[in-house]
């Protein structure tokens, strides 16, 4: 019974982490692709690309913690 209660307490946090991981991964991919596409435009993509990579890194870290 105690294990079931602990599982019920942890479930919302795990689900939130999975949703956050998926959202950060998707945002990271989109921003990274945008950065790659904008590299020829005055190099502005080089400023955007690390932001996308940071989102991907955050998603990867959350996945590793699960």
N, CA, C and O atoms as a GROMACS GRO file, in nm:
protein
  264
    1UNK      N    1   0.083  -0.120   0.000
    1UNK     CA    2   0.000   0.000   0.000
    1UNK      C    3   0.087   0.125   0.000
    1UNK      O    4   0.056   0.223  -0.068
    2UNK      N    5   0.195   0.122   0.076
    2UNK     CA    6   0.283   0.237   0.084
    2UNK      C    7   0.352   0.265  -0.050
    2UNK      O    8   0.367   0.380  -0.090
    3UNK      N    9   0.393   0.158  -0.118
    3UNK     CA   10   0.456   0.175  -0.249
    3UNK      C   11   0.359   0.237  -0.348
    3UNK      O   12   0.398   0.320  -0.430
    4UNK      N   13   0.234   0.197  -0.341
    4UNK     CA   14   0.132   0.253  -0.430
    4UNK      C   15   0.112   0.401  -0.404
    4UNK      O   16   0.097   0.479  -0.498
    5UNK      N   17   0.110   0.441  -0.278
    5UNK     CA   18   0.095   0.583  -0.244
    5UNK      C   19   0.215   0.665  -0.293
    5UNK      O   20   0.198   0.776  -0.344
    6UNK      N   21   0.334   0.610  -0.277
    6UNK     CA   22   0.454   0.680  -0.326
    6UNK      C   23   0.449   0.693  -0.478
    6UNK      O   24   0.484   0.797  -0.533
    7UNK      N   25   0.404   0.586  -0.544
    7UNK     CA   26   0.392   0.590  -0.690
    7UNK      C   27   0.291   0.696  -0.733
    7UNK      O   28   0.315   0.768  -0.830
    8UNK      N   29   0.179   0.707  -0.662
    8UNK     CA   30   0.078   0.807  -0.695
    8UNK      C   31   0.129   0.950  -0.674
    8UNK      O   32   0.091   1.041  -0.747
    9UNK      N   33   0.215   0.968  -0.575
    9UNK     CA   34   0.272   1.100  -0.549
    9UNK      C   35   0.373   1.136  -0.658
    9UNK      O   36   0.379   1.251  -0.701
   10UNK      N   37   0.452   1.039  -0.702
   10UNK     CA   38   0.556   1.065  -0.802
   10UNK      C   39   0.502   1.078  -0.944
   10UNK      O   40   0.565   1.143  -1.027
   11UNK      N   41   0.388   1.018  -0.973
   11UNK     CA   42   0.335   1.014  -1.109
   11UNK      C   43   0.318   1.151  -1.174
   11UNK      O   44   0.362   1.168  -1.288
   12UNK      N   45   0.256   1.250  -1.108
   12UNK     CA   46   0.241   1.380  -1.175
   12UNK      C   47   0.375   1.446  -1.209
   12UNK      O   48   0.388   1.512  -1.312
   13UNK      N   49   0.474   1.428  -1.123
   13UNK     CA   50   0.604   1.489  -1.148
   13UNK      C   51   0.674   1.422  -1.266
   13UNK      O   52   0.740   1.488  -1.346
   14UNK      N   53   0.660   1.291  -1.277
   14UNK     CA   54   0.719   1.220  -1.390
   14UNK      C   55   0.651   1.260  -1.520
   14UNK      O   56   0.717   1.282  -1.621
   15UNK      N   57   0.519   1.269  -1.518
   15UNK     CA   58   0.446   1.310  -1.637
   15UNK      C   59   0.483   1.453  -1.677
   15UNK      O   60   0.498   1.482  -1.796
   16UNK      N   61   0.496   1.540  -1.580
   16UNK     CA   62   0.537   1.677  -1.608
   16UNK      C   63   0.676   1.680  -1.668
   16UNK      O   64   0.702   1.757  -1.761
   17UNK      N   65   0.766   1.598  -1.618
   17UNK     CA   66   0.903   1.594  -1.671
   17UNK      C   67   0.904   1.542  -1.814
   17UNK      O   68   0.979   1.592  -1.897
   18UNK      N   69   0.821   1.443  -1.844
   18UNK     CA   70   0.815   1.389  -1.980
   18UNK      C   71   0.761   1.494  -2.077
   18UNK      O   72   0.814   1.510  -2.187
   19UNK      N   73   0.657   1.564  -2.037
   19UNK     CA   74   0.600   1.669  -2.122
   19UNK      C   75   0.701   1.782  -2.141
   19UNK      O   76   0.717   1.833  -2.252
   20UNK      N   77   0.768   1.822  -2.034
   20UNK     CA   78   0.868   1.928  -2.043
   20UNK      C   79   0.984   1.885  -2.133
   20UNK      O   80   1.034   1.966  -2.212
   21UNK      N   81   1.026   1.760  -2.122
   21UNK     CA   82   1.135   1.709  -2.205
   21UNK      C   83   1.095   1.713  -2.352
   21UNK      O   84   1.174   1.755  -2.436
   22UNK      N   85   0.974   1.668  -2.383
   22UNK     CA   86   0.928   1.668  -2.522
   22UNK      C   87   0.917   1.810  -2.576
   22UNK      O   88   0.956   1.837  -2.689
   23UNK      N   89   0.863   1.900  -2.495
   23UNK     CA   90   0.848   2.039  -2.540
   23UNK      C   91   0.984   2.105  -2.563
   23UNK      O   92   1.004   2.173  -2.664
   24UNK      N   93   1.076   2.087  -2.470
   24UNK     CA   94   1.209   2.147  -2.486
   24UNK      C   95   1.282   2.088  -2.606
   24UNK      O   96   1.353   2.159  -2.677
   25UNK      N   97   1.266   1.958  -2.628
   25UNK     CA   98   1.330   1.895  -2.743
   25UNK      C   99   1.274   1.950  -2.873
   25UNK      O  100   1.351   1.978  -2.966
   26UNK      N  101   1.143   1.964  -2.882
   26UNK     CA  102   1.081   2.016  -3.003
   26UNK      C  103   1.121   2.161  -3.027
   26UNK      O  104   1.153   2.199  -3.140
   27UNK      N  105   1.119   2.242  -2.922
   27UNK     CA  106   1.160   2.382  -2.935
   27UNK      C  107   1.306   2.391  -2.975
   27UNK      O  108   1.343   2.474  -3.059
   28UNK      N  109   1.390   2.305  -2.917
   28UNK     CA  110   1.531   2.305  -2.951
   28UNK      C  111   1.557   2.271  -3.096
   28UNK      O  112   1.640   2.333  -3.161
   29UNK      N  113   1.485   2.171  -3.147
   29UNK     CA  114   1.501   2.134  -3.288
   29UNK      C  115   1.457   2.247  -3.379
   29UNK      O  116   1.525   2.279  -3.476
   30UNK      N  117   1.344   2.308  -3.349
   30UNK     CA  118   1.292   2.417  -3.433
   30UNK      C  119   1.387   2.536  -3.432
   30UNK      O  120   1.418   2.592  -3.537
   31UNK      N  121   1.435   2.574  -3.315
   31UNK     CA  122   1.525   2.689  -3.306
   31UNK      C  123   1.659   2.657  -3.373
   31UNK      O  124   1.719   2.744  -3.436
   32UNK      N  125   1.706   2.533  -3.359
   32UNK     CA  126   1.832   2.495  -3.424
   32UNK      C  127   1.818   2.499  -3.576
   32UNK      O  128   1.907   2.549  -3.645
   33UNK      N  129   1.708   2.448  -3.627
   33UNK     CA  130   1.686   2.453  -3.772
   33UNK      C  131   1.674   2.597  -3.820
   33UNK      O  132   1.726   2.632  -3.926
   34UNK      N  133   1.607   2.680  -3.744
   34UNK     CA  134   1.597   2.822  -3.779
   34UNK      C  135   1.735   2.887  -3.780
   34UNK      O  136   1.765   2.967  -3.868
   35UNK      N  137   1.817   2.852  -3.683
   35UNK     CA  138   1.953   2.906  -3.677
   35UNK      C  139   2.036   2.862  -3.797
   35UNK      O  140   2.110   2.942  -3.853
   36UNK      N  141   2.023   2.736  -3.836
   36UNK     CA  142   2.098   2.686  -3.952
   36UNK      C  143   2.052   2.755  -4.079
   36UNK      O  144   2.133   2.788  -4.165
   37UNK      N  145   1.922   2.777  -4.092
   37UNK     CA  146   1.869   2.843  -4.212
   37UNK      C  147   1.912   2.989  -4.220
   37UNK      O  148   1.927   3.044  -4.330
   38UNK      N  149   1.932   3.053  -4.106
   38UNK     CA  150   1.964   3.196  -4.106
   38UNK      C  151   2.114   3.225  -4.103
   38UNK      O  152   2.154   3.341  -4.095
   39UNK      N  153   2.198   3.122  -4.110
   39UNK     CA  154   2.343   3.146  -4.110
   39UNK      C  155   2.386   3.233  -4.229
   39UNK      O  156   2.468   3.323  -4.211
   40UNK      N  157   2.334   3.208  -4.350
   40UNK     CA  158   2.377   3.294  -4.462
   40UNK      C  159   2.333   3.440  -4.449
   40UNK      O  160   2.389   3.528  -4.515
   41UNK      N  161   2.233   3.467  -4.365
   41UNK     CA  162   2.181   3.604  -4.352
   41UNK      C  163   2.262   3.676  -4.245
   41UNK      O  164   2.224   3.678  -4.128
   42UNK      N  165   2.372   3.733  -4.283
   42UNK     CA  166   2.458   3.814  -4.196
   42UNK      C  167   2.506   3.738  -4.073
   42UNK      O  168   2.545   3.799  -3.974
   43UNK      N  169   2.505   3.606  -4.079
   43UNK     CA  170   2.554   3.526  -3.967
   43UNK      C  171   2.465   3.529  -3.845
   43UNK      O  172   2.507   3.488  -3.737
   44UNK      N  173   2.342   3.577  -3.859
   44UNK     CA  174   2.253   3.586  -3.742
   44UNK      C  175   2.217   3.448  -3.689
   44UNK      O  176   2.183   3.432  -3.571
   45UNK      N  177   2.224   3.348  -3.777
   45UNK     CA  178   2.194   3.212  -3.733
   45UNK      C  179   2.293   3.161  -3.630
   45UNK      O  180   2.260   3.076  -3.548
   46UNK      N  181   2.415   3.212  -3.635
   46UNK     CA  182   2.516   3.170  -3.537
   46UNK      C  183   2.482   3.220  -3.397
   46UNK      O  184   2.530   3.165  -3.298
   47UNK      N  185   2.399   3.325  -3.389
   47UNK     CA  186   2.354   3.373  -3.258
   47UNK      C  187   2.235   3.292  -3.208
   47UNK      O  188   2.216   3.278  -3.087
   48UNK      N  189   2.155   3.239  -3.299
   48UNK     CA  190   2.034   3.165  -3.263
   48UNK      C  191   2.066   3.019  -3.235
   48UNK      O  192   2.003   2.957  -3.148
   49UNK      N  193   2.162   2.964  -3.306
   49UNK     CA  194   2.193   2.822  -3.296
   49UNK      C  195   2.225   2.774  -3.153
   49UNK      O  196   2.176   2.670  -3.112
   50UNK      N  197   2.306   2.847  -3.076
   50UNK     CA  198   2.334   2.800  -2.939
   50UNK      C  199   2.211   2.796  -2.849
   50UNK      O  200   2.206   2.717  -2.755
   51UNK      N  201   2.112   2.880  -2.876
   51UNK     CA  202   1.989   2.878  -2.796
   51UNK      C  203   1.915   2.747  -2.818
   51UNK      O  204   1.868   2.684  -2.724
   52UNK      N  205   1.905   2.707  -2.945
   52UNK     CA  206   1.841   2.578  -2.976
   52UNK      C  207   1.916   2.462  -2.917
   52UNK      O  208   1.855   2.366  -2.867
   53UNK      N  209   2.048   2.468  -2.921
   53UNK     CA  210   2.128   2.360  -2.864
   53UNK      C  211   2.113   2.356  -2.711
   53UNK      O  212   2.118   2.248  -2.652
   54UNK      N  213   2.095   2.470  -2.648
   54UNK     CA  214   2.073   2.474  -2.503
   54UNK      C  215   1.940   2.407  -2.467
   54UNK      O  216   1.931   2.334  -2.368
   55UNK      N  217   1.836   2.431  -2.548
   55UNK     CA  218   1.708   2.365  -2.524
   55UNK      C  219   1.721   2.214  -2.540
   55UNK      O  220   1.666   2.137  -2.462
   56UNK      N  221   1.795   2.171  -2.644
   56UNK     CA  222   1.815   2.027  -2.663
   56UNK      C  223   1.894   1.966  -2.548
   56UNK      O  224   1.866   1.853  -2.506
   57UNK      N  225   1.992   2.039  -2.497
   57UNK     CA  226   2.070   1.990  -2.384
   57UNK      C  227   1.982   1.977  -2.259
   57UNK      O  228   1.995   1.881  -2.184
   58UNK      N  229   1.894   2.074  -2.238
   58UNK     CA  230   1.802   2.068  -2.123
   58UNK      C  231   1.709   1.947  -2.134
   58UNK      O  232   1.684   1.878  -2.035
   59UNK      N  233   1.658   1.922  -2.255
   59UNK     CA  234   1.571   1.806  -2.275
   59UNK      C  235   1.648   1.676  -2.251
   59UNK      O  236   1.594   1.582  -2.192
   60UNK      N  237   1.772   1.670  -2.296
   60UNK     CA  238   1.854   1.551  -2.276
   60UNK      C  239   1.882   1.527  -2.128
   60UNK      O  240   1.880   1.413  -2.081
   61UNK      N  241   1.908   1.635  -2.054
   61UNK     CA  242   1.934   1.621  -1.910
   61UNK      C  243   1.811   1.571  -1.836
   61UNK      O  244   1.823   1.488  -1.745
   62UNK      N  245   1.695   1.621  -1.873
   62UNK     CA  246   1.571   1.574  -1.809
   62UNK      C  247   1.550   1.426  -1.840
   62UNK      O  248   1.507   1.349  -1.753
   63UNK      N  249   1.580   1.387  -1.964
   63UNK     CA  250   1.564   1.246  -2.001
   63UNK      C  251   1.660   1.157  -1.922
   63UNK      O  252   1.625   1.046  -1.882
   64UNK      N  253   1.781   1.205  -1.899
   64UNK     CA  254   1.879   1.128  -1.823
   64UNK      C  255   1.837   1.114  -1.675
   64UNK      O  256   1.864   1.012  -1.611
   65UNK      N  257   1.770   1.217  -1.622
   65UNK     CA  258   1.728   1.212  -1.482
   65UNK      C  259   1.611   1.115  -1.461
   65UNK      O  260   1.592   1.062  -1.352
   66UNK      N  261   1.533   1.094  -1.567
   66UNK     CA  262   1.421   1.000  -1.555
   66UNK      C  263   1.475   0.860  -1.563
   66UNK      O  264   1.399   0.764  -1.555
   0.00000   0.00000   0.00000
